[in-house]
JSON list of C-alpha atoms in Angstrom, two decimals:
[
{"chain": "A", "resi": 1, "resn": "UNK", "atom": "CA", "xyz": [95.63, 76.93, 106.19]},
{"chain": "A", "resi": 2, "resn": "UNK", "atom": "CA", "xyz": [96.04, 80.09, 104.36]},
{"chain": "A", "resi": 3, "resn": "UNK", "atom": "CA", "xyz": [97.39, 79.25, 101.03]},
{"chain": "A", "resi": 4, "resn": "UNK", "atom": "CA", "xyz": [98.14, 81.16, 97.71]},
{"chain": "A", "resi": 5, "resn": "UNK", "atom": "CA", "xyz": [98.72, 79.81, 94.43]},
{"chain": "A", "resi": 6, "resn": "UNK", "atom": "CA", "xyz": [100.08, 81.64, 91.54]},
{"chain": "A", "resi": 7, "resn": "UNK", "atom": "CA", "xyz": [99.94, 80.35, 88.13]},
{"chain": "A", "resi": 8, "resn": "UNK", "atom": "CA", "xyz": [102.96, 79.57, 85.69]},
{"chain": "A", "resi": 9, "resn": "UNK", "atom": "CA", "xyz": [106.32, 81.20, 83.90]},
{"chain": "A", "resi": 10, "resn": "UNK", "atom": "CA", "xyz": [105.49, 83.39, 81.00]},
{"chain": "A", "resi": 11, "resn": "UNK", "atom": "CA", "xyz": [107.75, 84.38, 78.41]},
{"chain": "A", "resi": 12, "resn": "UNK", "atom": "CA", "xyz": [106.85, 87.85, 76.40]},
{"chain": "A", "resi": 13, "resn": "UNK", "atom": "CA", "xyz": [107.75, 89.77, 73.91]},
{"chain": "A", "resi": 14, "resn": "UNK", "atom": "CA", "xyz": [109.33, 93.40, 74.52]},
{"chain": "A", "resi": 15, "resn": "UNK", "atom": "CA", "xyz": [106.11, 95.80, 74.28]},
{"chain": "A", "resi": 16, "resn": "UNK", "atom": "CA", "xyz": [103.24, 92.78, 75.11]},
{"chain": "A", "resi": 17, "resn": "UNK", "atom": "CA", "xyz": [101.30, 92.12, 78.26]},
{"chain": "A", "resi": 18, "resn": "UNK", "atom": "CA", "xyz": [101.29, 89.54, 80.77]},
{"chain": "A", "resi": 19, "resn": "UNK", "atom": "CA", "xyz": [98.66, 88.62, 83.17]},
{"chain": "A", "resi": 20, "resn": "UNK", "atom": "CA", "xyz": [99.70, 86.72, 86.36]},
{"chain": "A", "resi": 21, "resn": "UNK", "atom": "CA", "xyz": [96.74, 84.79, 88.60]},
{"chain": "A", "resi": 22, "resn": "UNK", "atom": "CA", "xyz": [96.98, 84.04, 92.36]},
{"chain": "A", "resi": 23, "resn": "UNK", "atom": "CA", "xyz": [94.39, 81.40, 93.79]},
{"chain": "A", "resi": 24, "resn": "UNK", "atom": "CA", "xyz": [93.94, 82.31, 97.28]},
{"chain": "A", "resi": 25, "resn": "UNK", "atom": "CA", "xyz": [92.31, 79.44, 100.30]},
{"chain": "A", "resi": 26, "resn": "UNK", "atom": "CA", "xyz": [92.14, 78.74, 103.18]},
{"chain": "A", "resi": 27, "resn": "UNK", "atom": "CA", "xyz": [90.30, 82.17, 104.42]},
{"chain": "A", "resi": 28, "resn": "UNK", "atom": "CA", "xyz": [88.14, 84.53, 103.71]},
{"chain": "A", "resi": 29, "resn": "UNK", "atom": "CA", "xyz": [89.16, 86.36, 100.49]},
{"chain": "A", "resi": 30, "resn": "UNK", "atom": "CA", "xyz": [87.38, 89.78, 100.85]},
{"chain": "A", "resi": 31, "resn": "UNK", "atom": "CA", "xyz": [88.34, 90.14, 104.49]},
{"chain": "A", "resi": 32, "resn": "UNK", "atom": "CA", "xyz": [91.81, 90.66, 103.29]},
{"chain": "A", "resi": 33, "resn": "UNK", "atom": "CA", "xyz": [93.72, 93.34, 100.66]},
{"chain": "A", "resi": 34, "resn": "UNK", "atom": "CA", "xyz": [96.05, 91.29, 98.49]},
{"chain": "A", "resi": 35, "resn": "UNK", "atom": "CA", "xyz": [99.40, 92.94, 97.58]},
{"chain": "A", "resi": 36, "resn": "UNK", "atom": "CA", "xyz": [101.72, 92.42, 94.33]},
{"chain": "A", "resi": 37, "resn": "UNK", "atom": "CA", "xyz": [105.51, 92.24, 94.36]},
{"chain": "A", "resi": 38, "resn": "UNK", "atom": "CA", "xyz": [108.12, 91.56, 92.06]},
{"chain": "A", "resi": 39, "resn": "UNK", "atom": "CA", "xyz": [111.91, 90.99, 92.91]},
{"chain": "A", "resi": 40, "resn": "UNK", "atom": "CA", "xyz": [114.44, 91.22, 89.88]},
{"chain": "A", "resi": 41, "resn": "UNK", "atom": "CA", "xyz": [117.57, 88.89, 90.60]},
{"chain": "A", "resi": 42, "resn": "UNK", "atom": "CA", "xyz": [119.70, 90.53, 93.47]},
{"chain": "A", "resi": 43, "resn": "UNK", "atom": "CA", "xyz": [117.62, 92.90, 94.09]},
{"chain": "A", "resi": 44, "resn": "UNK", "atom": "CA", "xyz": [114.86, 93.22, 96.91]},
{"chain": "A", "resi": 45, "resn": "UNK", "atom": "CA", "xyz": [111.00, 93.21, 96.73]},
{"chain": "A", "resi": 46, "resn": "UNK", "atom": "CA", "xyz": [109.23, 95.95, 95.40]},
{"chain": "A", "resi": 47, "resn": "UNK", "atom": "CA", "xyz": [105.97, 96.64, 95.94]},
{"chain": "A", "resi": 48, "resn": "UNK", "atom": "CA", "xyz": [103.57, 97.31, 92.84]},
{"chain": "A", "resi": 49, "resn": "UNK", "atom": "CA", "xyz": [100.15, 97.99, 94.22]},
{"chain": "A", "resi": 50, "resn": "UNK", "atom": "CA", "xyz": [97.27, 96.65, 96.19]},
{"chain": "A", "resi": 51, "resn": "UNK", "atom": "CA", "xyz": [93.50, 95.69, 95.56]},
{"chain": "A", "resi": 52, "resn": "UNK", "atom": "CA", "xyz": [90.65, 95.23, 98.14]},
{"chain": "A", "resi": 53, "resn": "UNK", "atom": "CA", "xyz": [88.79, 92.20, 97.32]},
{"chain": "A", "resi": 54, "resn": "UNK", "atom": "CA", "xyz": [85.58, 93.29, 99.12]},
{"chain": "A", "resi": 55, "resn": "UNK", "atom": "CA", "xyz": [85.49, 96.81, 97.28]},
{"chain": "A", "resi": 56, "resn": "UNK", "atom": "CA", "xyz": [88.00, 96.37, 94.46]},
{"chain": "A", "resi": 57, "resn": "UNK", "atom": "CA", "xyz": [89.80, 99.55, 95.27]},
{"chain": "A", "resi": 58, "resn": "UNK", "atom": "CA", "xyz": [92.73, 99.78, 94.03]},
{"chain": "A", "resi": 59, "resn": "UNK", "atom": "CA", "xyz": [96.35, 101.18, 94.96]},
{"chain": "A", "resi": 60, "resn": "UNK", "atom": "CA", "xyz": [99.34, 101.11, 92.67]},
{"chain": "A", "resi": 61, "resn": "UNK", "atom": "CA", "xyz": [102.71, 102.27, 93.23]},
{"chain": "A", "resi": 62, "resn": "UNK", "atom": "CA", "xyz": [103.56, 105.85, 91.11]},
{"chain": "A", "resi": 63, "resn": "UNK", "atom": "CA", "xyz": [106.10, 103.54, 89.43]},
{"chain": "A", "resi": 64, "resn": "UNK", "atom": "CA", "xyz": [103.53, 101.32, 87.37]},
{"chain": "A", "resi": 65, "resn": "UNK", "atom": "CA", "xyz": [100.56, 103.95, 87.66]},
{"chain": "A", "resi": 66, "resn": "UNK", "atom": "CA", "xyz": [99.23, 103.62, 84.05]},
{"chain": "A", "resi": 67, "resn": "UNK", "atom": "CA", "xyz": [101.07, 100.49, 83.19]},
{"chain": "A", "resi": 68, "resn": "UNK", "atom": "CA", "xyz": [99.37, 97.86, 85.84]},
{"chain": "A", "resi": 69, "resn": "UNK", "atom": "CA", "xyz": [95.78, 96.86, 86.73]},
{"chain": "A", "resi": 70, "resn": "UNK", "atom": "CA", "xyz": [94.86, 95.03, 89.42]},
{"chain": "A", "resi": 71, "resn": "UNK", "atom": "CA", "xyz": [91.50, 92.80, 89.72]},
{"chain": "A", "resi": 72, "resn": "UNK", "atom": "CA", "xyz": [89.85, 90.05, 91.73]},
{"chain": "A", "resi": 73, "resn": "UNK", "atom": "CA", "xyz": [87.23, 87.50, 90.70]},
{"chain": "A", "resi": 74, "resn": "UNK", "atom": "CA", "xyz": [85.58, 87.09, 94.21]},
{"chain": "A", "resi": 75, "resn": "UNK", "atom": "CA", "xyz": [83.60, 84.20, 93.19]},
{"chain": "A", "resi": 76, "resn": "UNK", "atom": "CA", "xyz": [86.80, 82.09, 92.45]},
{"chain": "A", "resi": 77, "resn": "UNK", "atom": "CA", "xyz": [88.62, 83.97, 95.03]},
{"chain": "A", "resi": 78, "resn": "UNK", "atom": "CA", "xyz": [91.82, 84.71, 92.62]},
{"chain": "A", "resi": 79, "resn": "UNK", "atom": "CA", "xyz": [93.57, 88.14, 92.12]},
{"chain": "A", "resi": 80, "resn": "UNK", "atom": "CA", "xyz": [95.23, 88.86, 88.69]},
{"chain": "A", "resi": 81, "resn": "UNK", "atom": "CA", "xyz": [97.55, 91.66, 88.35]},
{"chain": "A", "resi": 82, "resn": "UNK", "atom": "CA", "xyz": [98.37, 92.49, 84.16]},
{"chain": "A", "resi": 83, "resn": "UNK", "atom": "CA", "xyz": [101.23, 94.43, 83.64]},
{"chain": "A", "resi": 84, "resn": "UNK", "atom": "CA", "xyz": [101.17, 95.95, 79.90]},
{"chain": "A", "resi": 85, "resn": "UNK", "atom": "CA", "xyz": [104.12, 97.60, 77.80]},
{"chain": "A", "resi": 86, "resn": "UNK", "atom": "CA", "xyz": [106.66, 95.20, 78.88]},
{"chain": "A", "resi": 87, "resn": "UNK", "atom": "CA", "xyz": [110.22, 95.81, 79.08]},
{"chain": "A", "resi": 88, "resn": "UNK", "atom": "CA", "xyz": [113.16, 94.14, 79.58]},
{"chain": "A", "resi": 89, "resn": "UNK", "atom": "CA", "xyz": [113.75, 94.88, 82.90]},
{"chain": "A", "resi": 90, "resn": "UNK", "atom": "CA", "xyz": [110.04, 93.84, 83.98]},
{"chain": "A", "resi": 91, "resn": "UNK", "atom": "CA", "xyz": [111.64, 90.40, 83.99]},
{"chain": "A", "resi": 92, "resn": "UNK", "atom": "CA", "xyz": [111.37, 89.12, 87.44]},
{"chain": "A", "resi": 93, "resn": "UNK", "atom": "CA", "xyz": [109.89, 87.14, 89.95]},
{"chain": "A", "resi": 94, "resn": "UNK", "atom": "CA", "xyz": [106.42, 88.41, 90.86]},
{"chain": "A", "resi": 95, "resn": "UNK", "atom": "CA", "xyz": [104.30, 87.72, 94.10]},
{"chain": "A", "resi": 96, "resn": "UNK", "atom": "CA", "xyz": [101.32, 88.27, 95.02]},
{"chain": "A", "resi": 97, "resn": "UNK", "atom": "CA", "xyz": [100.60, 88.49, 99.40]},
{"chain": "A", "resi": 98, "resn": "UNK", "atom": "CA", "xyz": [97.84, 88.75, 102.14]},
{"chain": "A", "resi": 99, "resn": "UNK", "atom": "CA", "xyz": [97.96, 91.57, 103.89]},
{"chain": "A", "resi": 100, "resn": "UNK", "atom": "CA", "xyz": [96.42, 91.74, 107.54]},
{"chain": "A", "resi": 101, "resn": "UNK", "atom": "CA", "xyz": [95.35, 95.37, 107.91]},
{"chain": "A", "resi": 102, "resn": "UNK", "atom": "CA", "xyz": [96.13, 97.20, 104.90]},
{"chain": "A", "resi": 103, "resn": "UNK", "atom": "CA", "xyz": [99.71, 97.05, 104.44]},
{"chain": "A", "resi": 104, "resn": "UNK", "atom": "CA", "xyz": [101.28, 94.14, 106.55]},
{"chain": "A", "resi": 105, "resn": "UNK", "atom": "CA", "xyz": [101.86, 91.01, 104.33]},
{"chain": "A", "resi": 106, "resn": "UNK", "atom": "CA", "xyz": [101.79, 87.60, 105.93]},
{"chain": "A", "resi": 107, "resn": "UNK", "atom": "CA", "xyz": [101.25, 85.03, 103.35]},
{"chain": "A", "resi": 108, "resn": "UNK", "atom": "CA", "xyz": [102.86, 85.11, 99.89]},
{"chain": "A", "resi": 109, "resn": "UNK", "atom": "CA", "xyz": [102.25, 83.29, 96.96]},
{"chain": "A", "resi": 110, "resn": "UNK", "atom": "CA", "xyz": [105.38, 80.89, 95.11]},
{"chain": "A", "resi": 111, "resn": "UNK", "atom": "CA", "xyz": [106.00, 83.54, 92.99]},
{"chain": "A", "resi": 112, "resn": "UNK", "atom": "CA", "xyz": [105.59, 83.78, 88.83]},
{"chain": "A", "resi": 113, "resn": "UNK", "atom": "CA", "xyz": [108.62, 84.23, 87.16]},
{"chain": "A", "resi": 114, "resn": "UNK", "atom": "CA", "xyz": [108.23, 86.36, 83.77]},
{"chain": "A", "resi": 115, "resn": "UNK", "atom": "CA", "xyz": [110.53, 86.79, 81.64]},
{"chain": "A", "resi": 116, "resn": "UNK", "atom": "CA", "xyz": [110.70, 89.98, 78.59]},
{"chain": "A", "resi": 117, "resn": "UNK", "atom": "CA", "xyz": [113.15, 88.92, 76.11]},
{"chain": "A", "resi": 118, "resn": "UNK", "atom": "CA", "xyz": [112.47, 89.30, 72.29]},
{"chain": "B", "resi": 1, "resn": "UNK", "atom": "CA", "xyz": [109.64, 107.80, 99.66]},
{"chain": "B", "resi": 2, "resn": "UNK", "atom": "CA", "xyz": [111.57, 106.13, 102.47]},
{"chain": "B", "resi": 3, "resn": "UNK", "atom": "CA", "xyz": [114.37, 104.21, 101.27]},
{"chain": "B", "resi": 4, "resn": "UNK", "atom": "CA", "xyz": [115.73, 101.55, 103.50]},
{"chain": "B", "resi": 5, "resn": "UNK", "atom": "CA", "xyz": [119.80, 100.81, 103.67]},
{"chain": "B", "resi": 6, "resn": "UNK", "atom": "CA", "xyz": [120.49, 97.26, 105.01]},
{"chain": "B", "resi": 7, "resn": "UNK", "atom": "CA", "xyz": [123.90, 95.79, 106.03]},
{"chain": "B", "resi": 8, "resn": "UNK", "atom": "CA", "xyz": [126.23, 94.17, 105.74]},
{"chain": "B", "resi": 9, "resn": "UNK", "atom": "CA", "xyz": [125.26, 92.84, 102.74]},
{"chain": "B", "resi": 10, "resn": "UNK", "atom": "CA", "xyz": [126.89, 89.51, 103.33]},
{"chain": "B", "resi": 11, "resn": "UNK", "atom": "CA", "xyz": [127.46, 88.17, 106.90]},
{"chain": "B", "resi": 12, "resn": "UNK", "atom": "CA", "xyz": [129.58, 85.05, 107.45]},
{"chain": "B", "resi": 13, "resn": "UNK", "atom": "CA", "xyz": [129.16, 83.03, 110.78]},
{"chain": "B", "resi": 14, "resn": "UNK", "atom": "CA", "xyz": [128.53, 79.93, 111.88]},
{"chain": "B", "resi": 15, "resn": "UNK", "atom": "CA", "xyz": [125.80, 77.99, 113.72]},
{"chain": "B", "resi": 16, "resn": "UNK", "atom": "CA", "xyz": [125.37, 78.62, 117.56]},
{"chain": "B", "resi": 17, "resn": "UNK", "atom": "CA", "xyz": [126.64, 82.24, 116.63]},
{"chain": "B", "resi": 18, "resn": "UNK", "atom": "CA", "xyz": [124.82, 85.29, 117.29]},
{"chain": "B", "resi": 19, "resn": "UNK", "atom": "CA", "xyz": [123.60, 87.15, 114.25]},
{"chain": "B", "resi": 20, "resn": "UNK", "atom": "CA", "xyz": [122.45, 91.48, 114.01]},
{"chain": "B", "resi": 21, "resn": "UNK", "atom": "CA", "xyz": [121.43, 92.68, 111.31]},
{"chain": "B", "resi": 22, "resn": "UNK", "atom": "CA", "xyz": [120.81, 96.53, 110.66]},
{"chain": "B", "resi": 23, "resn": "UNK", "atom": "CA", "xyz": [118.53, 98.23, 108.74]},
{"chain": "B", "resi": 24, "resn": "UNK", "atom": "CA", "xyz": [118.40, 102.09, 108.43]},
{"chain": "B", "resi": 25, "resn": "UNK", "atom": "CA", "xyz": [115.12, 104.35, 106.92]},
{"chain": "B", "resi": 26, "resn": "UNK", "atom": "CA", "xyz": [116.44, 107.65, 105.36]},
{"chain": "B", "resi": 27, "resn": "UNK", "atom": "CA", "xyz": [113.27, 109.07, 107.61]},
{"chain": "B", "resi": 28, "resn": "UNK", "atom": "CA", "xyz": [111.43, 108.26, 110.15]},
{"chain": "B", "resi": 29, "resn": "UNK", "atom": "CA", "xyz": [108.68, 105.62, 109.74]},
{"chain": "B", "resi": 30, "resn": "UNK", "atom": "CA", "xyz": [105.20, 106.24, 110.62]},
{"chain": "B", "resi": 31, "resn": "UNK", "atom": "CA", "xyz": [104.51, 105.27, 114.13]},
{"chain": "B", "resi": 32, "resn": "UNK", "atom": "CA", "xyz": [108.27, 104.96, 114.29]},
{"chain": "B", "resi": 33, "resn": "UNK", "atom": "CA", "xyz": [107.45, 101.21, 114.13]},
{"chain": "B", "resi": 34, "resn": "UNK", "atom": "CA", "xyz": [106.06, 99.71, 111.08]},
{"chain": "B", "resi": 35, "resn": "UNK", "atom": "CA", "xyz": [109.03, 97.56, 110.45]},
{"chain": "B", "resi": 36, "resn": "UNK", "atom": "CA", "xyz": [108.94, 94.31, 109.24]},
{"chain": "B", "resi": 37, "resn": "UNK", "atom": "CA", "xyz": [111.40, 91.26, 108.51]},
{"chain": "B", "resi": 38, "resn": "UNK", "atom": "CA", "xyz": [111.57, 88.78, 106.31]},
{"chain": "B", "resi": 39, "resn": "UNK", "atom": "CA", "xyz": [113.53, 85.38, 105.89]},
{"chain": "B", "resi": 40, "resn": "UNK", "atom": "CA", "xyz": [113.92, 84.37, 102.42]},
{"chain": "B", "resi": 41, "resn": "UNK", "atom": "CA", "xyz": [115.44, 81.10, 101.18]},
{"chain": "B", "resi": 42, "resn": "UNK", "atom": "CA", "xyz": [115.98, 80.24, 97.25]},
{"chain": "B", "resi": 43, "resn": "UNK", "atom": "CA", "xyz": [112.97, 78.65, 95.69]},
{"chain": "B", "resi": 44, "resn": "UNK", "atom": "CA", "xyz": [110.63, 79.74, 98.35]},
{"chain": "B", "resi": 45, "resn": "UNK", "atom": "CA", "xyz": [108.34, 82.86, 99.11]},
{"chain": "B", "resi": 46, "resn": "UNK", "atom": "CA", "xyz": [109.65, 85.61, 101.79]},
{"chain": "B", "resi": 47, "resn": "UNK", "atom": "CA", "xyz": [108.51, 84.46, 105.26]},
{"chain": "B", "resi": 48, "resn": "UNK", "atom": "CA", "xyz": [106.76, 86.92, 107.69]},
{"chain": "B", "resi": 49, "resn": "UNK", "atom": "CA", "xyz": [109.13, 86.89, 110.93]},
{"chain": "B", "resi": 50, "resn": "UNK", "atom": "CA", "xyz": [108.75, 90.35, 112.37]},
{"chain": "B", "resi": 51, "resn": "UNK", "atom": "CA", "xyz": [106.13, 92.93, 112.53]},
{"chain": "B", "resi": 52, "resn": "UNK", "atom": "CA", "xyz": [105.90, 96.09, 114.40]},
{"chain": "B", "resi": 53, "resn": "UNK", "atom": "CA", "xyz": [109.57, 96.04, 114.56]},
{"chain": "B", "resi": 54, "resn": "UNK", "atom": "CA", "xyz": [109.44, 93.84, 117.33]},
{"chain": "B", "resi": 55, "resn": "UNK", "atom": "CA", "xyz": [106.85, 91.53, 117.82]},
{"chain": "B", "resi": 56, "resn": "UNK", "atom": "CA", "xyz": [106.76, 87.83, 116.26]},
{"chain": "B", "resi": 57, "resn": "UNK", "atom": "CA", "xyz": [104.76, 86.52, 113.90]},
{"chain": "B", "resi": 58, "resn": "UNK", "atom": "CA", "xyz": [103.18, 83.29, 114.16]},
{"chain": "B", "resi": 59, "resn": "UNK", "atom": "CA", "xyz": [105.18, 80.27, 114.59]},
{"chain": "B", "resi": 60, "resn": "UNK", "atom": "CA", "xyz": [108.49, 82.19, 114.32]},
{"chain": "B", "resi": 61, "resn": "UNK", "atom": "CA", "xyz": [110.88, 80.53, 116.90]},
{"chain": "B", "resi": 62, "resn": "UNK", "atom": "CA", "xyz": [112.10, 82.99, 119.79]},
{"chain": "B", "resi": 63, "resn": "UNK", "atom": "CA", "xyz": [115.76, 82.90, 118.90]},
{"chain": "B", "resi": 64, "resn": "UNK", "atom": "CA", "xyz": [114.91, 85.69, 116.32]},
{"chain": "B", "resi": 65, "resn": "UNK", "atom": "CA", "xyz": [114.02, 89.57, 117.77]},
{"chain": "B", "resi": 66, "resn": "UNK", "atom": "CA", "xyz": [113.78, 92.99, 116.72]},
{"chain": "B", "resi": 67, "resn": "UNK", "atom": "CA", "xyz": [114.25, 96.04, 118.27]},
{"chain": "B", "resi": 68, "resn": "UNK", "atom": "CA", "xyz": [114.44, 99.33, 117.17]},
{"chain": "B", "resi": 69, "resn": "UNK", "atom": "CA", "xyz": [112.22, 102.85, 116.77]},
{"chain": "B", "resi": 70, "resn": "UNK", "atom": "CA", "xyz": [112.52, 105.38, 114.22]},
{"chain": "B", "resi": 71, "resn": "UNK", "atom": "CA", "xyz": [114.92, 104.83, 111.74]},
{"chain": "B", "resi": 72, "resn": "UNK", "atom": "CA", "xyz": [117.51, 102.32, 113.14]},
{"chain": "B", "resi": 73, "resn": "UNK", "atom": "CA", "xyz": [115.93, 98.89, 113.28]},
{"chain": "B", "resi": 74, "resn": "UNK", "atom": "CA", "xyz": [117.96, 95.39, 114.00]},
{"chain": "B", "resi": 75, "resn": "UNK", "atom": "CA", "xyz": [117.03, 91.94, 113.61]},
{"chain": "B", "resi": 76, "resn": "UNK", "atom": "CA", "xyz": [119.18, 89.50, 115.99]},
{"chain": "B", "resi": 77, "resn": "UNK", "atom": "CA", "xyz": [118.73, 86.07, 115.91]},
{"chain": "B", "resi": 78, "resn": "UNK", "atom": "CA", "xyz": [120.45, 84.74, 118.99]},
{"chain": "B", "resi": 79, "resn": "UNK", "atom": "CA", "xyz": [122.15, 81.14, 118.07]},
{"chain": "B", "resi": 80, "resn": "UNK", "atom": "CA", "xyz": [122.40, 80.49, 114.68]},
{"chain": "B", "resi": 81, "resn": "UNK", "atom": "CA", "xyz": [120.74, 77.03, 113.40]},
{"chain": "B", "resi": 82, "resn": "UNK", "atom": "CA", "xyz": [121.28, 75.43, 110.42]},
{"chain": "B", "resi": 83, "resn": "UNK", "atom": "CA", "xyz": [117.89, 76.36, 108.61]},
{"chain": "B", "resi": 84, "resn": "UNK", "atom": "CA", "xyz": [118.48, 79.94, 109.55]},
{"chain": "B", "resi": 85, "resn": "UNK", "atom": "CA", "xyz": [121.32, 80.62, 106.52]},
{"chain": "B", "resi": 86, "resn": "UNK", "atom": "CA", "xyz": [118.83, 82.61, 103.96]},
{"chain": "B", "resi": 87, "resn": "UNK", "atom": "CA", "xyz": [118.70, 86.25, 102.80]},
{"chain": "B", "resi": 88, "resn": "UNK", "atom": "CA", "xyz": [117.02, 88.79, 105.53]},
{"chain": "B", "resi": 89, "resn": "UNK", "atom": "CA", "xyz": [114.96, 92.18, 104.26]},
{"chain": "B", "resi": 90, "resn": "UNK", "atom": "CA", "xyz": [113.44, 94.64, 106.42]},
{"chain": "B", "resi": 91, "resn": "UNK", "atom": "CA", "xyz": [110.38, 96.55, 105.21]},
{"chain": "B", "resi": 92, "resn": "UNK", "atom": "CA", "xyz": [108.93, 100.03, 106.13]},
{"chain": "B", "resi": 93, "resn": "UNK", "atom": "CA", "xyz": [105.10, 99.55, 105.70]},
{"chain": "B", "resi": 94, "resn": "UNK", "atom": "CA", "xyz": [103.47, 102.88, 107.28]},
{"chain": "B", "resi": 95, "resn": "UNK", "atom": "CA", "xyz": [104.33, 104.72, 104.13]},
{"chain": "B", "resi": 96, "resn": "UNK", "atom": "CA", "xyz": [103.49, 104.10, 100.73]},
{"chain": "B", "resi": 97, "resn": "UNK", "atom": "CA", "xyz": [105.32, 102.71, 98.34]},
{"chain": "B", "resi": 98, "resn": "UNK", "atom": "CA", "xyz": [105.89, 100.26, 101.00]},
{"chain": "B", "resi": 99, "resn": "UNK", "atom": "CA", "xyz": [109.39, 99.70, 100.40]},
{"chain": "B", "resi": 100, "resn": "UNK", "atom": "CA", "xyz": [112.29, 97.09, 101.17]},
{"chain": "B", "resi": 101, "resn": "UNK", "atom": "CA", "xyz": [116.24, 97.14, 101.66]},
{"chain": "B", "resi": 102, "resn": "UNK", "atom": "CA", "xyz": [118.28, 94.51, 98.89]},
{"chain": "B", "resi": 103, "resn": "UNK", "atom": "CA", "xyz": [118.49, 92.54, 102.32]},
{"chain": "B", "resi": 104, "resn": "UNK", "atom": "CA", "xyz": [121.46, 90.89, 104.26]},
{"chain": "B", "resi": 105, "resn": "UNK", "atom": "CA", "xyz": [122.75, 87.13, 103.32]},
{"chain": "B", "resi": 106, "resn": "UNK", "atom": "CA", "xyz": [123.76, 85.12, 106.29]},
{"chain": "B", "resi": 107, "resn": "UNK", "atom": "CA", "xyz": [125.90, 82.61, 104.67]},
{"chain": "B", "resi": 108, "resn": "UNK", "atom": "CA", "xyz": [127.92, 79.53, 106.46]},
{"chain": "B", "resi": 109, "resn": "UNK", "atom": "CA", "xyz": [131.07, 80.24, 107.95]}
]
């Protein structure tokens, strides 16, 4: 079954980067884009960007344009998604999702909780 | 971008009740349908439960629906079970930055 794993809490210091991983199984990695999300407490999702496996194109929201990159390792099908220049109010609970089409999201990921405190 | 205004923001009832949720788009999304819900529950990942504002997504029991075209879009879930108490969010995904309401909590009566 489709399955995505992310990897563990960071902590980080105002101003550093942090690089969260996201294992995907149970399908076939480049047939689907994988999406990031991160939700700050009480607040909804919010979508960061997008990355096509196959191609590694590359969509990022206007918010993080500059800030965020977006890559896949095909051969270990995992997606990382760095954020850099961290801020206080990056901290938050970020996903990562399969997306059927380009922009639907079915499967998400347990979610990596970072959190920017100095 | 399309903003999306959910309510209420808390909603109180009890199991066997009958639960609708709104969510309104400040503009029309594309196809007037790409609407999507999600079911959230602390400590887990959002759940997929409907896509196309109406149509179910895989394994989601049929006591849940959506209906809705344009910008007015409502999730009902038609007797309330136990498992069903989470936080709800509607998505627009035809337009980039695919955005999301700050969701509905259906708490116990």
């Amino acid at each position: 079954q489709v399955h995505l794993e992310q990897s563990g809490a960071e902590v980080k210091k105002p101003g550093a980067s942090v690089s969260v991983s996201c294992k995907a199984s149970g399908y076939t990695f480049t047939g689907h884009y994988i999406h990031w999300f991160r939700q700050a407490p009480g607040q909804g999702p919010e979508w960061m960007g997008w990355i096509n496996p196959n191609r590694g194109a590359t969509r990022y929201a206007e918010k993080f344009q500059g800030r965020v990159t977006m890559t896949t390792d095909t051969s270990i099908t995992t997606a990382y998604m760095e954020l850099s220049s961290l801020g206080s109010d990056d901290t938050a609970v970020y996903y990562c999702a399969r997306s059927q089409g380009i922009s639907l999201t079915d499967y998400w990921g347990q979610g990596t909780l970072v959190t920017v405190s100095a | 971008e399309i903003v999306l205004t959910q309510s209420p923001g808390t909603l109180s009832l009890s199991p066997g009740d009958r639960a609708t949720l709104s969510c309104r788009a400040s503009q029309s999304v594309i196809s007037s349908t790409y609407v999507a819900w999600y079911q959230h529950k602390p400590g887990q990942s959002p759940r997929l439960l409907i896509y196309g504002a109406t149509a179910r997504a895989t394994g989601v029991p049929d006591r849940f629906s959506g209906s809705g075209s344009g910008t007015d879009f409502t999730l009902t879930i038609s007797r309330l079970e136990p498992e069903d108490f989470a936080v709800y969010y509607c998505q627009q995904y035809g337009t980039s930055p695919y955005n999301f309401g700050r969701g509905t909590k259906l708490e116990i009566k």
